[in-house]
């Protein structure tokens, strides 16, 4: 039970051993997790730092007009996050479909999400959408008990995303998922148990509902992406993104030694 009492906070909310909670966080702790004054939870900053925290007297529901605060008791040693330097570069689907991509890719352990404006997704999302995705990523980080939230970059045009990959050093492996083409299956493309190529990271690119254009595929291949298949059926863009991340993250997890449980000071 204690494991699920987790709250991701912004580092600016922490001052010394004092944690200023927002009304929303207070609602989550008191009304959803049903904590009361004096109860403990784990506060994380989403960047690898964590603390054992205790809700302060006067912050329970019965006195919800008091300032919402908690005291940070002790820093916690988090197990090192399984190393899955996966970047999901994905064209923005229509409507709110990207919410699901962000949520599930976060649960599956991606390190970074690059929302791409491709030839067939011209709509530039609003700043509010980007904030929403970052909030969803934090929620999913909390929910899946990750210590570090993935970075969601500002949406960028397809060529800029390719340049970002090219600028990485050492350069990660990169796969572009292409439907209706002869291409090696992503599962066979991942180099299985050999550690070295995976260690530099993997970028995996997934197109929009209408698919990548021929020009985009040609540009990516010319830049050094390998075209890969996810199998025979044509998947929806959201499904394809999750299927691709699943395969890559499984390849990483298969390489990880057992991860110890989080260390908690005894009560
Ligand atoms: N409408 C397009 C398919 C787009 S699917 C068509 O009819 O051809 C959206 C994206 O999901 C594609 O650009 C590709 O990146 C990925 N995708 C879907 N199914 C796939 C498959 N079987 N293999 C590889 N990629 C796939």
Short mmCIF file of C-alpha atoms and ligand atoms in Angstrom, two decimals:
data_model
loop_
_atom_site.label_atom_id
_atom_site.label_comp_id
_atom_site.label_asym_id
_atom_site.label_seq_id
_atom_site.Cartn_x
_atom_site.Cartn_y
_atom_site.Cartn_z
CA UNK A 1 0.00 0.00 0.00
CA UNK A 2 2.77 2.39 0.99
CA UNK A 3 4.28 2.10 -2.47
CA UNK A 4 1.21 3.64 -4.07
CA UNK A 5 1.29 6.71 -1.82
CA UNK A 6 3.40 8.65 -4.20
CA UNK A 7 3.20 12.24 -5.25
CA UNK A 8 5.23 13.98 -7.89
CA UNK A 9 5.94 17.57 -7.00
CA UNK A 10 7.65 20.40 -8.77
CA UNK A 11 11.13 21.07 -7.35
CA UNK A 12 10.05 24.70 -6.74
CA UNK A 13 7.52 23.41 -4.17
CA UNK A 14 10.34 22.21 -1.94
CA UNK A 15 12.00 24.62 0.49
CA UNK A 16 14.30 23.01 2.99
CA UNK A 17 12.21 20.34 4.65
CA UNK A 18 8.98 22.11 3.80
CA UNK A 19 6.79 20.99 0.91
CA UNK A 20 4.06 23.36 -0.23
CA UNK A 21 1.23 21.35 -1.73
CA UNK A 22 -1.15 22.65 -4.34
CA UNK A 23 -4.88 22.34 -3.66
CA UNK A 24 -5.02 19.62 -6.34
CA UNK A 25 -2.25 17.61 -4.68
CA UNK A 26 -3.89 18.06 -1.30
CA UNK A 27 -7.15 16.76 -2.77
CA UNK A 28 -5.30 13.75 -4.23
CA UNK A 29 -3.60 12.90 -0.94
CA UNK A 30 -6.60 13.44 1.31
CA UNK A 31 -9.62 12.55 -0.81
CA UNK A 32 -8.21 9.93 -3.16
CA UNK A 33 -5.44 8.29 -1.14
CA UNK A 34 -7.35 9.05 2.08
CA UNK A 35 -4.30 10.21 4.00
CA UNK A 36 -4.75 12.16 7.20
CA UNK A 37 -2.54 14.55 9.07
CA UNK A 38 0.56 12.64 10.22
CA UNK A 39 0.33 10.02 7.45
CA UNK A 40 3.35 9.40 5.32
CA UNK A 41 3.82 9.36 1.59
CA UNK A 42 6.67 9.49 -0.87
CA UNK A 43 7.29 12.79 -2.63
CA UNK A 44 9.26 12.68 -5.87
CA UNK A 45 10.46 15.52 -8.03
CA UNK A 46 10.22 13.49 -11.27
CA UNK A 47 13.94 14.01 -11.82
CA UNK A 48 15.25 11.23 -9.64
CA UNK A 49 14.98 12.77 -6.17
CA UNK A 50 12.58 11.40 -3.56
CA UNK A 51 11.69 12.03 0.06
CA UNK A 52 9.73 10.38 2.81
CA UNK A 53 7.11 13.01 3.59
CA UNK A 54 4.45 13.46 6.23
CA UNK A 55 1.24 15.45 5.89
CA UNK A 56 1.38 18.27 8.37
CA UNK A 57 -1.11 18.83 11.14
CA UNK A 58 -3.82 21.11 9.90
CA UNK A 59 -3.71 19.80 6.36
CA UNK A 60 -6.27 17.06 6.79
CA UNK A 61 -9.64 17.38 5.11
CA UNK A 62 -11.31 18.59 8.26
CA UNK A 63 -9.27 21.77 8.17
CA UNK A 64 -8.85 22.12 4.45
CA UNK A 65 -8.78 25.90 4.65
CA UNK A 66 -5.31 25.73 6.19
CA UNK A 67 -2.31 26.05 3.90
CA UNK A 68 -1.57 22.69 2.34
CA UNK A 69 1.83 21.57 3.47
CA UNK A 70 3.90 18.55 4.28
CA UNK A 71 7.22 18.02 6.00
CA UNK A 72 9.99 16.18 4.23
CA UNK A 73 11.49 13.75 6.71
CA UNK A 74 14.34 12.14 4.85
CA UNK A 75 15.64 11.76 1.36
CA UNK A 76 15.05 8.32 -0.09
CA UNK A 77 17.51 6.32 -2.05
CA UNK A 78 15.73 5.31 -5.21
CA UNK A 79 16.74 2.25 -7.12
CA UNK A 80 18.45 3.32 -10.30
CA UNK A 81 15.81 3.65 -12.97
CA UNK A 82 16.07 0.82 -15.48
CA UNK A 83 18.10 2.19 -18.29
CA UNK A 84 15.75 2.49 -21.22
CA UNK A 85 16.96 5.42 -23.28
CA UNK A 86 14.06 5.16 -25.68
CA UNK A 87 12.95 8.18 -27.66
CA UNK A 88 9.53 7.92 -29.23
CA UNK A 89 9.32 10.24 -32.20
CA UNK A 90 5.72 10.26 -33.22
CA UNK A 91 3.61 12.27 -35.60
CA UNK A 92 0.76 13.97 -33.83
CA UNK A 93 -2.52 12.14 -34.32
CA UNK A 94 -5.85 13.95 -34.50
CA UNK A 95 -7.89 15.04 -31.50
CA UNK A 96 -6.77 13.89 -28.08
CA UNK A 97 -5.25 10.60 -29.23
CA UNK A 98 -1.79 11.78 -28.24
CA UNK A 99 -2.84 11.79 -24.57
CA UNK A 100 -3.00 8.01 -24.69
CA UNK A 101 0.38 7.77 -26.42
CA UNK A 102 1.97 9.90 -23.71
CA UNK A 103 0.33 7.97 -20.88
CA UNK A 104 1.15 4.50 -22.13
CA UNK A 105 4.62 5.27 -23.45
CA UNK A 106 5.45 6.74 -20.02
CA UNK A 107 4.24 3.60 -18.28
CA UNK A 108 6.40 1.57 -20.64
CA UNK A 109 9.47 3.55 -19.63
CA UNK A 110 10.33 5.90 -22.49
CA UNK A 111 12.87 8.57 -21.72
CA UNK A 112 11.74 11.14 -24.24
CA UNK A 113 8.82 11.85 -26.54
CA UNK A 114 9.27 13.98 -29.64
CA UNK A 115 5.90 15.12 -31.03
CA UNK A 116 6.35 15.62 -34.75
CA UNK A 117 4.47 17.80 -37.20
CA UNK A 118 4.57 15.65 -40.29
CA UNK A 119 3.38 16.36 -43.83
CA UNK A 120 0.03 14.80 -42.96
CA UNK A 121 -0.42 16.40 -39.53
CA UNK A 122 -0.26 20.08 -40.08
CA UNK A 123 -2.09 21.28 -37.03
CA UNK A 124 0.30 22.81 -34.53
CA UNK A 125 -0.94 21.98 -31.03
CA UNK A 126 -1.61 24.75 -28.56
CA UNK A 127 0.67 25.49 -25.62
CA UNK A 128 -2.13 24.18 -23.39
CA UNK A 129 -1.93 20.80 -25.11
CA UNK A 130 1.78 20.56 -24.48
CA UNK A 131 1.21 21.42 -20.81
CA UNK A 132 -1.52 18.79 -20.70
CA UNK A 133 0.81 16.12 -22.12
CA UNK A 134 3.49 17.01 -19.58
CA UNK A 135 0.93 16.74 -16.80
CA UNK A 136 -0.23 13.37 -18.12
CA UNK A 137 3.39 12.19 -18.24
CA UNK A 138 3.82 13.17 -14.57
CA UNK A 139 0.62 11.36 -13.59
CA UNK A 140 1.72 8.24 -15.46
CA UNK A 141 5.17 8.45 -13.86
CA UNK A 142 3.52 8.56 -10.44
CA UNK A 143 1.14 5.75 -11.31
CA UNK A 144 3.77 3.42 -12.72
CA UNK A 145 6.16 4.22 -9.85
CA UNK A 146 8.88 5.55 -12.07
CA UNK A 147 11.28 7.98 -10.48
CA UNK A 148 11.94 10.05 -13.56
CA UNK A 149 9.34 11.54 -15.85
CA UNK A 150 9.99 11.42 -19.58
CA UNK A 151 10.84 14.65 -21.32
CA UNK A 152 8.26 15.81 -23.83
CA UNK A 153 9.90 18.10 -26.32
CA UNK A 154 8.13 20.97 -28.03
CA UNK A 155 6.41 19.73 -31.20
CA UNK A 156 8.71 20.20 -34.17
CA UNK A 157 8.61 19.65 -37.93
CA UNK A 158 9.75 16.26 -39.17
CA UNK A 159 13.14 17.40 -40.57
CA UNK A 160 13.97 19.11 -37.26
CA UNK A 161 13.25 15.89 -35.36
CA UNK A 162 15.55 13.97 -37.70
CA UNK A 163 18.27 16.60 -37.14
CA UNK A 164 17.87 16.25 -33.38
CA UNK A 165 18.53 12.55 -33.68
CA UNK A 166 21.56 13.23 -35.88
CA UNK A 167 22.93 15.67 -33.31
CA UNK A 168 22.99 13.07 -30.53
CA UNK A 169 26.34 11.71 -29.54
CA UNK A 170 26.84 8.80 -29.44
CA UNK A 171 24.17 8.48 -32.07
CA UNK A 172 21.36 6.13 -31.00
CA UNK A 173 20.00 3.45 -33.27
CA UNK A 174 16.92 4.67 -35.13
CA UNK A 175 13.99 2.82 -36.63
CA UNK A 176 11.14 4.24 -38.67
CA UNK A 177 7.95 2.17 -38.56
CA UNK A 178 6.58 1.86 -42.06
CA UNK A 179 3.36 0.07 -42.96
CA UNK A 180 2.75 -1.71 -46.29
CA UNK A 181 6.42 -2.11 -47.14
CA UNK A 182 8.98 -4.83 -47.20
CA UNK A 183 10.97 -4.16 -44.04
CA UNK A 184 12.63 -6.12 -41.28
CA UNK A 185 10.41 -6.68 -38.24
CA UNK A 186 11.30 -4.35 -35.36
CA UNK A 187 11.76 -7.41 -33.14
CA UNK A 188 14.43 -8.77 -35.46
CA UNK A 189 15.99 -5.37 -35.89
CA UNK A 190 16.65 -4.96 -32.16
CA UNK A 191 19.94 -6.61 -31.49
CA UNK A 192 18.55 -8.99 -28.88
CA UNK A 193 20.83 -9.62 -25.98
CA UNK A 194 23.90 -7.73 -27.17
CA UNK A 195 24.25 -4.69 -24.96
CA UNK A 196 26.46 -2.30 -26.83
CA UNK A 197 24.25 -0.95 -29.64
CA UNK A 198 21.21 -0.61 -27.37
CA UNK A 199 23.18 1.25 -24.74
CA UNK A 200 23.42 4.38 -26.90
CA UNK A 201 19.64 4.47 -27.01
CA UNK A 202 16.98 3.84 -29.59
CA UNK A 203 14.80 6.28 -31.47
CA UNK A 204 11.64 4.85 -32.89
CA UNK A 205 9.50 6.87 -35.30
CA UNK A 206 5.79 6.28 -35.85
CA UNK A 207 3.71 8.10 -38.45
CA UNK A 208 0.28 9.75 -38.32
CA UNK A 209 -3.09 8.20 -39.27
CA UNK A 210 -2.39 8.82 -42.95
CA UNK A 211 1.09 7.33 -42.68
CA UNK A 212 4.45 8.92 -43.48
CA UNK A 213 4.76 10.39 -46.98
CA UNK A 214 7.22 8.81 -49.42
CA UNK A 215 9.37 11.92 -49.09
CA UNK A 216 9.53 11.58 -45.30
CA UNK A 217 10.45 7.92 -45.50
CA UNK A 218 13.15 8.70 -48.07
CA UNK A 219 14.49 11.55 -45.95
CA UNK A 220 14.64 9.44 -42.81
CA UNK A 221 16.36 6.56 -44.58
CA UNK A 222 18.86 8.95 -46.18
CA UNK A 223 19.60 10.34 -42.71
CA UNK A 224 20.24 6.86 -41.32
CA UNK A 225 16.92 5.54 -39.97
CA UNK A 226 16.20 1.89 -40.74
CA UNK A 227 12.68 1.16 -42.01
CA UNK A 228 11.02 -1.49 -39.82
CA UNK A 229 7.75 -3.39 -39.78
CA UNK A 230 5.42 -4.13 -36.89
CA UNK A 231 3.94 -7.10 -38.69
CA UNK A 232 1.21 -7.67 -41.25
CA UNK A 233 -1.82 -5.84 -39.83
CA UNK A 234 -2.04 -2.09 -40.33
CA UNK A 235 -2.18 -0.62 -36.86
CA UNK A 236 -3.74 2.66 -35.82
CA UNK A 237 -1.06 5.28 -35.20
CA UNK A 238 -1.61 5.12 -31.43
CA UNK A 239 -1.48 1.33 -31.38
CA UNK A 240 1.63 1.33 -33.56
CA UNK A 241 3.43 3.74 -31.20
CA UNK A 242 2.64 1.58 -28.18
CA UNK A 243 3.49 -1.68 -29.97
CA UNK A 244 6.84 -0.24 -31.03
CA UNK A 245 7.68 1.07 -27.56
CA UNK A 246 6.65 -2.27 -26.03
CA UNK A 247 9.10 -4.17 -28.20
CA UNK A 248 12.00 -1.79 -27.59
CA UNK A 249 11.39 -1.51 -23.87
CA UNK A 250 11.10 -5.29 -23.57
CA UNK A 251 14.49 -5.61 -25.27
CA UNK A 252 15.98 -3.25 -22.68
CA UNK A 253 14.27 -4.90 -19.74
CA UNK A 254 15.57 -8.27 -20.83
CA UNK A 255 19.06 -6.82 -20.37
CA UNK A 256 18.52 -5.38 -16.90
CA UNK A 257 19.64 -7.08 -13.73
CA UNK A 258 16.96 -7.35 -11.04
CA UNK A 259 16.04 -3.96 -9.67
CA UNK A 260 15.92 -3.70 -5.87
CA UNK A 261 12.80 -2.30 -4.24
CA UNK A 262 12.83 1.32 -3.14
CA UNK A 263 14.65 1.78 0.18
CA UNK A 264 12.36 3.18 2.84
CA UNK A 265 13.45 4.25 6.29
CA UNK A 266 11.65 2.11 8.89
CA UNK A 267 8.70 3.84 10.54
N1 LIG B 1 -3.09 4.95 -43.32
C1 LIG B 1 -1.85 4.28 -43.58
C2 LIG B 1 -1.35 3.60 -42.32
C3 LIG B 1 -0.95 4.54 -41.26
S1 LIG B 1 -0.76 3.75 -39.77
C4 LIG B 1 -2.06 3.23 -44.63
O1 LIG B 1 -3.21 2.91 -44.87
O2 LIG B 1 -1.07 2.76 -45.15
C5 LIG B 1 0.08 4.97 -38.86
C6 LIG B 1 1.53 4.69 -38.59
O3 LIG B 1 1.63 3.55 -37.79
C7 LIG B 1 2.37 4.40 -39.82
O4 LIG B 1 2.87 5.57 -40.40
C8 LIG B 1 3.48 3.55 -39.24
O5 LIG B 1 4.48 4.37 -38.67
C9 LIG B 1 2.78 2.80 -38.13
N2 LIG B 1 2.31 1.46 -38.52
C10 LIG B 1 1.04 0.99 -38.52
N3 LIG B 1 1.00 -0.32 -38.86
C11 LIG B 1 2.28 -0.68 -39.08
C12 LIG B 1 2.90 -1.89 -39.45
N4 LIG B 1 2.21 -2.97 -39.68
N5 LIG B 1 4.25 -1.91 -39.56
C13 LIG B 1 4.97 -0.78 -39.34
N6 LIG B 1 4.44 0.39 -38.99
C14 LIG B 1 3.11 0.45 -38.86
#
